Short mmCIF file of C-alpha atoms and ligand atoms in Angstrom, two decimals:
data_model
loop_
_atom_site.label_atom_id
_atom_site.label_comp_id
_atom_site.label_asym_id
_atom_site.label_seq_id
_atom_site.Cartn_x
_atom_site.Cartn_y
_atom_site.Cartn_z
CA UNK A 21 10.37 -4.32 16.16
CA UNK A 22 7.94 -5.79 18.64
CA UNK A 23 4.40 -6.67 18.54
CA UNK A 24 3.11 -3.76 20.38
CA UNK A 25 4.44 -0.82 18.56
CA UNK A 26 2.92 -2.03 14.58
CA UNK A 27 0.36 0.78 14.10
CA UNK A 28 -0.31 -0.44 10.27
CA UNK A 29 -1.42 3.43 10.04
CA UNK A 30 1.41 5.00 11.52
CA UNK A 31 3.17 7.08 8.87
CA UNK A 32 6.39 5.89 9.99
CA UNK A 33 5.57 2.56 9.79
CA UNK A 34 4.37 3.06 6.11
CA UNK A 35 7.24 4.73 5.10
CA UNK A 36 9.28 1.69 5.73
CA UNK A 37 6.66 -1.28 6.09
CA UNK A 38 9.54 -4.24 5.90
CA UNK A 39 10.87 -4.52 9.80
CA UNK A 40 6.74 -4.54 10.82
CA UNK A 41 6.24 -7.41 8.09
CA UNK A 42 9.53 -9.01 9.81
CA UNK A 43 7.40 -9.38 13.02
CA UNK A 44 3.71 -10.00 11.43
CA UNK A 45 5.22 -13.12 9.45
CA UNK A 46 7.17 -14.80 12.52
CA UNK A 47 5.21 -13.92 15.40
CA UNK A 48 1.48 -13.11 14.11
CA UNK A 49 0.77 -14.16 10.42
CA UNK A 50 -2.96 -13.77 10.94
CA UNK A 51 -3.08 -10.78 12.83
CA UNK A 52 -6.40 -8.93 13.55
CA UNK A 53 -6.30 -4.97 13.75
CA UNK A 54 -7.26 -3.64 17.00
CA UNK A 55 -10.23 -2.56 17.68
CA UNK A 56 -11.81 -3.82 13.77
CA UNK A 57 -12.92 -6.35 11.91
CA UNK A 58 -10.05 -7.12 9.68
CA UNK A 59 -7.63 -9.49 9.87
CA UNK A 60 -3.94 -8.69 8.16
CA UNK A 61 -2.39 -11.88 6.46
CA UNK A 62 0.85 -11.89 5.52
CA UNK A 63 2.16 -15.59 4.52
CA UNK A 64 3.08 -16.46 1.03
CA UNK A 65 0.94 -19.48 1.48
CA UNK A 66 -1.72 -18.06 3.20
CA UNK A 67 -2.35 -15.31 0.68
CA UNK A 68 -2.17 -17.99 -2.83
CA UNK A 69 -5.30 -20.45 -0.68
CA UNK A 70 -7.26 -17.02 -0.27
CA UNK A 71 -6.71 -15.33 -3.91
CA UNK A 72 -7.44 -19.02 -5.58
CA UNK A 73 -10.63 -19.91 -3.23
CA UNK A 74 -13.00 -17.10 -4.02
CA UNK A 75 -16.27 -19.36 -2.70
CA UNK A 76 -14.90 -18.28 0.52
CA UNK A 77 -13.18 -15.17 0.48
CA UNK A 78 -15.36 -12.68 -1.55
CA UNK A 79 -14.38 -9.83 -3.63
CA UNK A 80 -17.73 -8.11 -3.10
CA UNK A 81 -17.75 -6.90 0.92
CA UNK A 82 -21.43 -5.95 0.96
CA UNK A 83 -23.05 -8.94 -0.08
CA UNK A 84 -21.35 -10.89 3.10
CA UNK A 85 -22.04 -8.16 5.90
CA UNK A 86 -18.18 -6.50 5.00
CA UNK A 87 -17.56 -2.72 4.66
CA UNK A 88 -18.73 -1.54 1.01
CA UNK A 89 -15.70 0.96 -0.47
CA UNK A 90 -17.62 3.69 -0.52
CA UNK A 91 -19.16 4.30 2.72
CA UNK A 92 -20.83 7.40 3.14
CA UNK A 93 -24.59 6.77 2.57
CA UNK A 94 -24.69 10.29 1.12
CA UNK A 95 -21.82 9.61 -1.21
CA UNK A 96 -23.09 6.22 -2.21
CA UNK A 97 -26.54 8.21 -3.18
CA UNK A 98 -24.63 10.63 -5.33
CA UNK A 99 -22.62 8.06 -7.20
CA UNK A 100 -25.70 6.20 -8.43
CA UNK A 101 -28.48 8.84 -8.82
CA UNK A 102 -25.73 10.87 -10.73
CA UNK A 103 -23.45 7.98 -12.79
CA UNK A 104 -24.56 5.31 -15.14
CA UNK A 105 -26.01 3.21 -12.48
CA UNK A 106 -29.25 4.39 -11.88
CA UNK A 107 -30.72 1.19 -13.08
CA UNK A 108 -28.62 -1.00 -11.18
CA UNK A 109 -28.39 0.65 -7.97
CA UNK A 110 -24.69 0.63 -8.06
CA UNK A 111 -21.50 3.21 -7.68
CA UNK A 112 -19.01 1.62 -9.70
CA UNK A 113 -19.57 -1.63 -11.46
CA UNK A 114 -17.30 -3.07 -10.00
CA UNK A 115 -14.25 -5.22 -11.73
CA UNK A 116 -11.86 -5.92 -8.79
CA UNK A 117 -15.26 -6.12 -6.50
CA UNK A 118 -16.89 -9.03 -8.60
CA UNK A 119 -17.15 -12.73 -8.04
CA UNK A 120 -17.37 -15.78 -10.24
CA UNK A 121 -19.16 -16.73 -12.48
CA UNK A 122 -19.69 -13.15 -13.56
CA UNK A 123 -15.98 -11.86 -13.32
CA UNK A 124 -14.74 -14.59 -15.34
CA UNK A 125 -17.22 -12.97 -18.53
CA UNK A 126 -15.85 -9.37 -17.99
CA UNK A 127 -12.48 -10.82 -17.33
CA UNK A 128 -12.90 -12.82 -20.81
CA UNK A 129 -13.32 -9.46 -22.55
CA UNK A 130 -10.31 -7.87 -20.75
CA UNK A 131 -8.28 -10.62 -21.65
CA UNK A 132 -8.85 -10.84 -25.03
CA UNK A 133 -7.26 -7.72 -25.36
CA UNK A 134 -4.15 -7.05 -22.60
CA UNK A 135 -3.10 -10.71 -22.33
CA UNK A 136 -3.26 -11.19 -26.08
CA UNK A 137 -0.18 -12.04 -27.63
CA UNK A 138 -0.48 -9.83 -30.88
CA UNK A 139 -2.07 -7.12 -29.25
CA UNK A 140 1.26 -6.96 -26.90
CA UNK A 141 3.52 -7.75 -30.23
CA UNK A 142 1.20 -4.80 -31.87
CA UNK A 143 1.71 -2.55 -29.05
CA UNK A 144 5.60 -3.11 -28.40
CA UNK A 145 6.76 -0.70 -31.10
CA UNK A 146 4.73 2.26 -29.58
CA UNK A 147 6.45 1.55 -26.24
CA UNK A 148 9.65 1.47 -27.55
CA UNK A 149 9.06 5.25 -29.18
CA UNK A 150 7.37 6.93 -26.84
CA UNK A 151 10.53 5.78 -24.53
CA UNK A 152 12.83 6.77 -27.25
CA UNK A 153 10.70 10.11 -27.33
CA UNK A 154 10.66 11.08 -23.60
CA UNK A 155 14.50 10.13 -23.29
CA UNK A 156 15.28 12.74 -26.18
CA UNK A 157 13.77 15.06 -24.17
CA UNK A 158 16.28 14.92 -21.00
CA UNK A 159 19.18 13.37 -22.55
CA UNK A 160 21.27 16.68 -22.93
CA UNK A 161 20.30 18.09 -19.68
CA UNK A 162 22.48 15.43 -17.88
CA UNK A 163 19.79 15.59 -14.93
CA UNK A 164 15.91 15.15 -14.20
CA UNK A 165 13.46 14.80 -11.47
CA UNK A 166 12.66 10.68 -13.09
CA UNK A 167 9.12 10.55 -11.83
CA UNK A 168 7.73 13.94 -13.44
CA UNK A 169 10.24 13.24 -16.46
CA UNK A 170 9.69 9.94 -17.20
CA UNK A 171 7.83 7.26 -14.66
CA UNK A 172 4.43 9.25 -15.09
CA UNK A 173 4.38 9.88 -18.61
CA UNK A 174 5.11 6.58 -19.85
CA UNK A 175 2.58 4.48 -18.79
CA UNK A 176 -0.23 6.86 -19.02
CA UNK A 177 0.52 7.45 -22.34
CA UNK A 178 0.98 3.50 -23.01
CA UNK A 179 -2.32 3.55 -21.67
CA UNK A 180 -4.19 6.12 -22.74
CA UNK A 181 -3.75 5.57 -26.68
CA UNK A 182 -4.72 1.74 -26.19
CA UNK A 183 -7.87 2.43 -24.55
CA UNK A 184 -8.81 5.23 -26.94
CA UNK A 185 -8.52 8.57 -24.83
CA UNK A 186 -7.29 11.73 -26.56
CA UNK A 187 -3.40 11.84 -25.41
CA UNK A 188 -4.56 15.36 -24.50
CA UNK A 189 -7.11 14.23 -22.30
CA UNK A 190 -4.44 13.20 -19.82
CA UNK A 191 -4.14 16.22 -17.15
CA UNK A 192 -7.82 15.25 -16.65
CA UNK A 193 -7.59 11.70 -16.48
CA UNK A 194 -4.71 12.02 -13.88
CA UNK A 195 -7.07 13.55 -11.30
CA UNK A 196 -10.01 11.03 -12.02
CA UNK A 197 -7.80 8.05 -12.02
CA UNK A 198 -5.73 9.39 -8.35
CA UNK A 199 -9.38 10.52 -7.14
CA UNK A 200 -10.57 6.53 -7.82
CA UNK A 201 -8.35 5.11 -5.71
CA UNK A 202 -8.49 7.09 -2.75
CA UNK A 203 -11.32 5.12 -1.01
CA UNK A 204 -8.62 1.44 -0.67
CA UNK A 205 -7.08 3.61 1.75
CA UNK A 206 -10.26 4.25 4.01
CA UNK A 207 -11.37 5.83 6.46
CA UNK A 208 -12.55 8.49 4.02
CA UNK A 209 -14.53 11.91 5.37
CA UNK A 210 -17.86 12.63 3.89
CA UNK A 211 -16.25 15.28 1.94
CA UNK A 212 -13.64 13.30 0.78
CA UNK A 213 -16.00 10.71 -0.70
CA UNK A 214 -18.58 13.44 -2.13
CA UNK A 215 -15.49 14.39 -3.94
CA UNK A 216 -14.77 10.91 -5.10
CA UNK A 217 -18.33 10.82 -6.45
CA UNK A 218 -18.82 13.62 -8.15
CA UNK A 219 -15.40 12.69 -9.98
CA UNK A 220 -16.37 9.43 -10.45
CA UNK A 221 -19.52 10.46 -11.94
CA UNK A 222 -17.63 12.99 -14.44
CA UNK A 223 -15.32 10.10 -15.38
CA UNK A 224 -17.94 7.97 -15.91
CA UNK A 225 -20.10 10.47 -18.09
CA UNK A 226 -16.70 11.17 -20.53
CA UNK A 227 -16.23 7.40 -21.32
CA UNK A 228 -19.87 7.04 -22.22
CA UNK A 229 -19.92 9.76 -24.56
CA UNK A 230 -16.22 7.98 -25.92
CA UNK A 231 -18.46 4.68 -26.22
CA UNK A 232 -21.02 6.55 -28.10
CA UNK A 233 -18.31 8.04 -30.29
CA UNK A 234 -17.01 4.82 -31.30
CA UNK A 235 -20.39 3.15 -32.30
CA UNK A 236 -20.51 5.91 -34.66
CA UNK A 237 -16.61 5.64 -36.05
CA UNK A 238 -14.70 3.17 -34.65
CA UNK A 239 -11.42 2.75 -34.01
CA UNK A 240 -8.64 0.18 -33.42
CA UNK A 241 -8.73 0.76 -29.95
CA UNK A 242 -10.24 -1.17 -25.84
CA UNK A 243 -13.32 1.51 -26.21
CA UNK A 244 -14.21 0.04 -30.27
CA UNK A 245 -13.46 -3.48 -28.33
CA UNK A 246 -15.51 -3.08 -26.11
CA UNK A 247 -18.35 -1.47 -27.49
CA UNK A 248 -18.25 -4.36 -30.22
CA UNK A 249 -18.37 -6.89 -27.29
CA UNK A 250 -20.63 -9.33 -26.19
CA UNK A 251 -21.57 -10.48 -22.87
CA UNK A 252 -21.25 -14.28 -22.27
CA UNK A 253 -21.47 -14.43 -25.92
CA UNK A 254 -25.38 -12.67 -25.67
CA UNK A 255 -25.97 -9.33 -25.54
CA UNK A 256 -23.70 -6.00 -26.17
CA UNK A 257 -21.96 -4.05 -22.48
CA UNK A 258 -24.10 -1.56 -21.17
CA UNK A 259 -22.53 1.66 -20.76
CA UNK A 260 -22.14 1.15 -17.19
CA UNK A 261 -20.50 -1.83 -17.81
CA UNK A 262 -18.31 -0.24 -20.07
CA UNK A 263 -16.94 2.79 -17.78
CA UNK A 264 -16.57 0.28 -15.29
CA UNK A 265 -13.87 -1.98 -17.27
CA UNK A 266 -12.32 1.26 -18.87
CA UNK A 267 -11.68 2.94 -15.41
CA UNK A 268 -10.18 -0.35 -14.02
CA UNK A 269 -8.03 -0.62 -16.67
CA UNK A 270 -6.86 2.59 -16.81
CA UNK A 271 -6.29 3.42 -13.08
CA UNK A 272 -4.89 -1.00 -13.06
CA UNK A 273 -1.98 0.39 -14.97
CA UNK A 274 -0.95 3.67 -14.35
CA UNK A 275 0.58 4.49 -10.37
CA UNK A 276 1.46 0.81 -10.13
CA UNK A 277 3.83 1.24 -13.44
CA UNK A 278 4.97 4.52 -12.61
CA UNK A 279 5.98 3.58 -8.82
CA UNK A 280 7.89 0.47 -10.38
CA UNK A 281 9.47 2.34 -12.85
CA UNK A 282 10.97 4.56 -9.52
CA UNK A 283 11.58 1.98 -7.56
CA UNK A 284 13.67 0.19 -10.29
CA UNK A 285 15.84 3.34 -10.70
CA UNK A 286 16.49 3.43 -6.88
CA UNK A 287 17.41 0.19 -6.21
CA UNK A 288 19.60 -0.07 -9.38
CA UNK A 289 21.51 2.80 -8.42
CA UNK A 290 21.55 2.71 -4.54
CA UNK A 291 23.71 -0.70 -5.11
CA UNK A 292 26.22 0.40 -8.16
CA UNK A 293 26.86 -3.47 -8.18
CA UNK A 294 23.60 -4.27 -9.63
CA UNK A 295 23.91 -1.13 -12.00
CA UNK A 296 27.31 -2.34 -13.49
CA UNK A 297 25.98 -5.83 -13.96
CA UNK A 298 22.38 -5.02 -15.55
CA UNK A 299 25.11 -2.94 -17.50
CA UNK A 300 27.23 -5.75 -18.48
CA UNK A 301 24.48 -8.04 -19.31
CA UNK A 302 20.94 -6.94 -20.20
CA UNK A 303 19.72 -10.57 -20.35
CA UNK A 304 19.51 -9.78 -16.28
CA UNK A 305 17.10 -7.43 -16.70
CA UNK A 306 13.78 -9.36 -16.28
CA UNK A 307 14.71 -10.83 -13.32
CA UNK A 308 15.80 -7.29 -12.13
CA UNK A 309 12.40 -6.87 -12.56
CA UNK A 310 10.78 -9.45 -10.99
CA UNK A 311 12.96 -8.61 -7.96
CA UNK A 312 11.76 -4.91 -8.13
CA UNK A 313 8.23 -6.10 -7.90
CA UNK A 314 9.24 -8.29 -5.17
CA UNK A 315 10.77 -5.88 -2.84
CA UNK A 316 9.05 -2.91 -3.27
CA UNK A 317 5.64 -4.17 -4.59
CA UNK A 318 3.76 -1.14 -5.64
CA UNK A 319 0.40 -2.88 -4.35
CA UNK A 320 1.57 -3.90 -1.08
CA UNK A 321 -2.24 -5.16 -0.21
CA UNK A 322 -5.70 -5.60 -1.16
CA UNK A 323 -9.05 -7.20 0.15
CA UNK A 324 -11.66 -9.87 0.40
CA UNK A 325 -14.00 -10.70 2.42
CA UNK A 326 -14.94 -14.19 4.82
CA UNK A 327 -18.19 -15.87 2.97
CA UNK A 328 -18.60 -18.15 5.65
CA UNK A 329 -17.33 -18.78 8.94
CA UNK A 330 -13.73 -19.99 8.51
CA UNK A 331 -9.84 -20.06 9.68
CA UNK A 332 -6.68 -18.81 8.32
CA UNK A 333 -3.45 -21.26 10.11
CA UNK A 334 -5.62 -21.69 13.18
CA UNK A 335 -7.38 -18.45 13.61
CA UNK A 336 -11.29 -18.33 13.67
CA UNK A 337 -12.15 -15.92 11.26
CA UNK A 338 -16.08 -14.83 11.19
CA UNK A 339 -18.44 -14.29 8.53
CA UNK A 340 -18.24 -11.24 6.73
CA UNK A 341 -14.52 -9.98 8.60
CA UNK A 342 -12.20 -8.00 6.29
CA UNK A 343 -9.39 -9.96 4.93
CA UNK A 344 -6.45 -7.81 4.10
CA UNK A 345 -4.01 -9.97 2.06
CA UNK A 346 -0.35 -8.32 2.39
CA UNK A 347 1.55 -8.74 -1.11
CA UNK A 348 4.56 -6.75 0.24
CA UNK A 349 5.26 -8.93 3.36
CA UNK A 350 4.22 -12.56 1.53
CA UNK A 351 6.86 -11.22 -1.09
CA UNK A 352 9.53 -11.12 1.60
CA UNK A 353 8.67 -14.53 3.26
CA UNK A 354 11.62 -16.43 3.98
CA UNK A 355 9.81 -19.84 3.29
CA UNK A 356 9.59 -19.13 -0.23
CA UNK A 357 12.25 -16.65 -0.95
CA UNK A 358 15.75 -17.02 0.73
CA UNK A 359 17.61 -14.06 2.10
CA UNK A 360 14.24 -11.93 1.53
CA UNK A 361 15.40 -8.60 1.62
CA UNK A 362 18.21 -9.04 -0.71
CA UNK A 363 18.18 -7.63 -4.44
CA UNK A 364 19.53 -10.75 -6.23
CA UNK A 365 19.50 -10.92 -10.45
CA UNK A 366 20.08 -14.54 -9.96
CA UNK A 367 17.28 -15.36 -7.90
CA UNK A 368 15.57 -19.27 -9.34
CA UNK A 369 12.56 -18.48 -8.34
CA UNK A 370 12.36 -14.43 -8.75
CA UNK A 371 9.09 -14.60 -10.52
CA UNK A 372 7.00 -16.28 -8.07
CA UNK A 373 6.27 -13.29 -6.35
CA UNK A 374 2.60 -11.70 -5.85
CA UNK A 375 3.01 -8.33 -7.26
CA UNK A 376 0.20 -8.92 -9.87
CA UNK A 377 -1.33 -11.38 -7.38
CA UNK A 378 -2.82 -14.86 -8.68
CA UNK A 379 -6.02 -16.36 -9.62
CA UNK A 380 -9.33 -14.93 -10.68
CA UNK A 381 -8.25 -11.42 -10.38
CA UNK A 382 -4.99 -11.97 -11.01
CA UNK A 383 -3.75 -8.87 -12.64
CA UNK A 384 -4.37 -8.72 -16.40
CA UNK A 385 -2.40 -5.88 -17.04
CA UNK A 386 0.80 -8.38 -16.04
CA UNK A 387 2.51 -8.49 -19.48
CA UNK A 388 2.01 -4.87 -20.42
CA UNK A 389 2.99 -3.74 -17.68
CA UNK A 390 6.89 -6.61 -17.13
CA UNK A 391 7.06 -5.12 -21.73
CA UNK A 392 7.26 -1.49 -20.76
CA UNK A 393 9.76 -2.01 -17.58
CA UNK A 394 11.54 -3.90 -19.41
CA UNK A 395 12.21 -1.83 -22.17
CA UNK A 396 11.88 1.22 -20.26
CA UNK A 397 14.91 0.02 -17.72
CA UNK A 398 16.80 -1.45 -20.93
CA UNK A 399 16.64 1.94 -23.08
CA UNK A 400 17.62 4.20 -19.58
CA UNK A 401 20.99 1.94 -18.78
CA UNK A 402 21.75 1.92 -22.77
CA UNK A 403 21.47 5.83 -23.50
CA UNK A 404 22.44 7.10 -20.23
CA UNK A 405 25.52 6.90 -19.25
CA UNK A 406 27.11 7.31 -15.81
CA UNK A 407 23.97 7.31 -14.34
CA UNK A 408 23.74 7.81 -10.75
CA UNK A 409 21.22 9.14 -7.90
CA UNK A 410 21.99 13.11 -7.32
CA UNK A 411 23.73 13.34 -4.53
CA UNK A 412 22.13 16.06 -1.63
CA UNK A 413 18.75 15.90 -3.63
CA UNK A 414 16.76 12.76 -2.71
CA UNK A 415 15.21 12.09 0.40
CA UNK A 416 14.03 8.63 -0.85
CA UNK A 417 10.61 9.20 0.69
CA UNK A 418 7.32 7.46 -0.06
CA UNK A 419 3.77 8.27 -0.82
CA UNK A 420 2.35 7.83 2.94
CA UNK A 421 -0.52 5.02 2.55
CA UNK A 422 -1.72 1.38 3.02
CA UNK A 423 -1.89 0.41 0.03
CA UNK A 424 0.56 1.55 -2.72
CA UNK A 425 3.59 2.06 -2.03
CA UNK A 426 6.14 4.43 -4.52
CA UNK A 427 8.32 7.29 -4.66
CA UNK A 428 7.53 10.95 -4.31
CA UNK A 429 10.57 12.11 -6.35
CA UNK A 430 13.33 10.53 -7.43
CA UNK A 431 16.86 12.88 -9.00
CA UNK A 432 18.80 11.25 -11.44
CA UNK A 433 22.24 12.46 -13.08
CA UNK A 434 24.06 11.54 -16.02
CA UNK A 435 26.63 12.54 -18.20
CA UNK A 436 24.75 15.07 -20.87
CA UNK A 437 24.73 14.07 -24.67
CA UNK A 438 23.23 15.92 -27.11
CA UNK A 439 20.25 14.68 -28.03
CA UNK A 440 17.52 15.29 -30.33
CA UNK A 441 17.09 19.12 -28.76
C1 HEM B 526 3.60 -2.96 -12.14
C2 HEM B 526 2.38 -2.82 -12.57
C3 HEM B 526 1.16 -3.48 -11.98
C4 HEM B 526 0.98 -4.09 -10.77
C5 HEM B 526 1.99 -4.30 -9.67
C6 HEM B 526 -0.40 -4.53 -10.72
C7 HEM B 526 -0.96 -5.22 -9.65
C8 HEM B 526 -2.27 -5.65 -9.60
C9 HEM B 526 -2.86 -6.34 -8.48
C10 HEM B 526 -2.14 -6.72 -7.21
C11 HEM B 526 -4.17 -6.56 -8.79
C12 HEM B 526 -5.24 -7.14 -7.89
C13 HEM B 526 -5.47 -8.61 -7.96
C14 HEM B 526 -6.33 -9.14 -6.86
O1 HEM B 526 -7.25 -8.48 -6.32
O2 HEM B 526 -6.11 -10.30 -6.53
C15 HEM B 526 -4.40 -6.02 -10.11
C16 HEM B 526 -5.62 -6.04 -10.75
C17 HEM B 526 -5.86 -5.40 -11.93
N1 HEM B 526 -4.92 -4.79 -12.75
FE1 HEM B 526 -2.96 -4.59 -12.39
N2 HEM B 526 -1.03 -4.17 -11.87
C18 HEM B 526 -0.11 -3.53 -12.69
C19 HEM B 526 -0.31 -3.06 -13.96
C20 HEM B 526 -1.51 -3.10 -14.62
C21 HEM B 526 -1.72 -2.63 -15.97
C22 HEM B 526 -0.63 -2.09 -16.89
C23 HEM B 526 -3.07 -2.76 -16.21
C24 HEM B 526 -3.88 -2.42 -17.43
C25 HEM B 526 -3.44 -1.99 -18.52
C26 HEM B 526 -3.67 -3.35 -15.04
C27 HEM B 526 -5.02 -3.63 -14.92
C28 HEM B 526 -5.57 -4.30 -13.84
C29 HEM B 526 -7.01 -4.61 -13.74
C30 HEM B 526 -8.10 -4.26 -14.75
C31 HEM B 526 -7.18 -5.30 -12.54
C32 HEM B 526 -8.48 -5.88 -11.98
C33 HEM B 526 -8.54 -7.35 -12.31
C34 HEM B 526 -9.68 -8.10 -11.68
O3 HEM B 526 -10.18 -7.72 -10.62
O4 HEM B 526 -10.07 -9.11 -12.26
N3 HEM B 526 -2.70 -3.54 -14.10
N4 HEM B 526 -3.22 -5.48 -10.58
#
């Protein structure tokens, strides 16, 4: 692929982003997109000096002249006359789109919780059931559609019960948590963004009157947490504050597992090799997940934004551009990772990748999310046997986007054994 034909929005080009990343990383690593502001970076290296120096690339766009998510001034309006922000003046207090020192506090509470070791130890039994539960439900049939069946369910459910949402909650939460994402993608309509407000607000409204629940009776659960929390040690979360870390959490952890989960399945079973051997020896099977991440990271890219003047391997870069750091193409750089595009369980350095990328907002959700892959991909290869893509079914497509990247559909076969029908 040449220079001139990368569109980064061409739906083509999304469906299969890795021959464009071929060309960004040897012929234009910092590469601005025409006609804009921002500037697509796509070296390993490159990408680890931006996530660990946040004094100059910024997490919060409007403070340094950069494009605010939400865009519409109407939409913006709605958001905080409507949602718990009145006070502050803001749409969505704003996790990912915070900078030191402040982060590190709210990151401190986060923490506490998902990268706790006996919180994860605590929460390991309920993954392995409500796997064991979802498998019983498929295991006679001897076929499924894998990302209705199986990569959904699990991690919202993983999810949901930690953070303290009724499991039947869920239908609802699925639209607020796919509506709250829509704006990474950009270039939003009015319309679209009115819609993402109003949701927003309605999301925002149910976990406050969850917060208030818990004061009352609480619960061993993020909300209780949370609600119990202090601020720098000081003063208790406001409930803005509160929605704010709840809805990061919960939307962190859901499509990002889910696509994994899929992509996992398909590249196990597209090479039987790597099947057979996972198979043979399960001790593979965290490095087959590392290399998942790798190749088919579900967050392919995210932003920041230039604090001052600056230059990325050469390139002026101006105060208050877009910086839009490619995960997917720094995880196939040949500098770091020999023979990029291959699949390989033996791989030294197979978790160096930037799926969860590094540094201050380095995900959180990391070790939740590597438990239940694990043991997800470990309980499918163990109970299912003969397992194999459905031939004539699949047409292996993606979710068109910029940002994530997964599966629409995935068909799986195996042989049927009766289960607990
Ligand atoms: C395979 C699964 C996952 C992937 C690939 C993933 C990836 C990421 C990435 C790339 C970031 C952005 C870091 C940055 O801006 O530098 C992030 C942030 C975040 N993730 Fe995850 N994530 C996953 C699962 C989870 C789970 C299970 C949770 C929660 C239970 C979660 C919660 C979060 C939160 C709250 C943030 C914001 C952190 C911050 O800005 O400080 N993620 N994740």
């Amino acid at each position: 692929m040449n220079m001139d034909s990368i569109d980064l929005f061409d739906p083509d080009i999304q469906e299969n982003w890795f021959p464009a990343y071929k060309t960004l990383l040897e012929e234009a690593p910092v590469y601005r997109i025409p006609g804009s502001t921002t500037f697509v970076i796509t070296k390993y290296e490159d990408i680890l000096t931006i996530v660990s120096d946040p004094k100059t690339f910024s997490n919060e766009p409007e403070k340094y002249g950069g494009e605010p998510l939400i865009v519409h001034p109407e939409a913006r309006q709605y958001y905080i006359d409507h949602g718990l922000g009145k006070e502050t003046g803001r749409t969505r207090w704003p996790l990912l789109g915070m900078d030191p020192p402040d982060h590190g506090k709210y990151r401190k509470l986060i923490d506490r919780h998902l990268m706790d070791r006996q919180v994860l130890r605590r929460t390991q039994p309920f993954i392995e059931e409500t796997i064991t539960e979802l498998i019983d439900e498929f295991e006679a049939s001897g076929s499924i559609e894998f990302v209705k069946e199986f990569a959904i369910p699990l991690p919202v459910k993983i999810i949901t019960a930690m953070i303290g949402f009724p499991l039947e909650d869920i239908p609802q939460l699925k639209i607020w948590s796919t509506t709250w994402t829509l704006p990474f993608a950009r270039g939003l309509s009015l319309a679209q963004e009115m819609e993402v407000a109003r949701q927003g607000v309605d999301f925002q409204n149910y976990i406050r009157d969850i917060a208030n629940e818990r004061r009352k009776r609480p619960k061993d659960d993020v909300i209780t947490h949370l609600v119990q929390a202090k601020f720098d040690e000081k003063r208790p979360l406001t409930d803005h504050e509160i929605a704010s870390i709840v809805d990061n959490m919960y939307i962190g952890g859901n499509e990002t597992t889910t696509f994994t989960l899929t992509s996992g399945m398909w590249l196990m079973l597209k090479d039987p090799s790597i099947y057979q051997a996972l198979k043979k020896d399960k001790s593979k099977i965290q490095n087959f997940t590392n290399e998942v991440l790798r190749l088919e990271s579900p967050t392919q890219g995210l932003y920041r934004t230039a604090v001052i003047d600056t230059e990325i391997r050469g390139t002026p870069i101006p105060k208050g551009s877009t910086i839009h750091i490619r995960f997917g193409a720094a995880n196939r750089d040949e500098e770091v990772f020999s023979c990029p595009e291959k699949l390989d369980l033996n791989r030294a350095n197979c978790s160096r990748h930037l799926a969860f990328s590094r540094g201050e907002h380095g995900c959180p959700g990391s070790s939740l999310a590597r438990m239940e892959l694990n043991i997800a991909y470990e309980h499918l290869i163990k109970r299912l046997s003969g397992l194999q893509l459905t031939p004539k079914q699949n047409d292996f497509t993606h979710h068109p986007g910029f940002i994530l990247r997964g599966l629409k559909e995935l068909y799986l076969s195996f042989e049927p054994r009766s289960g607990k029908v």
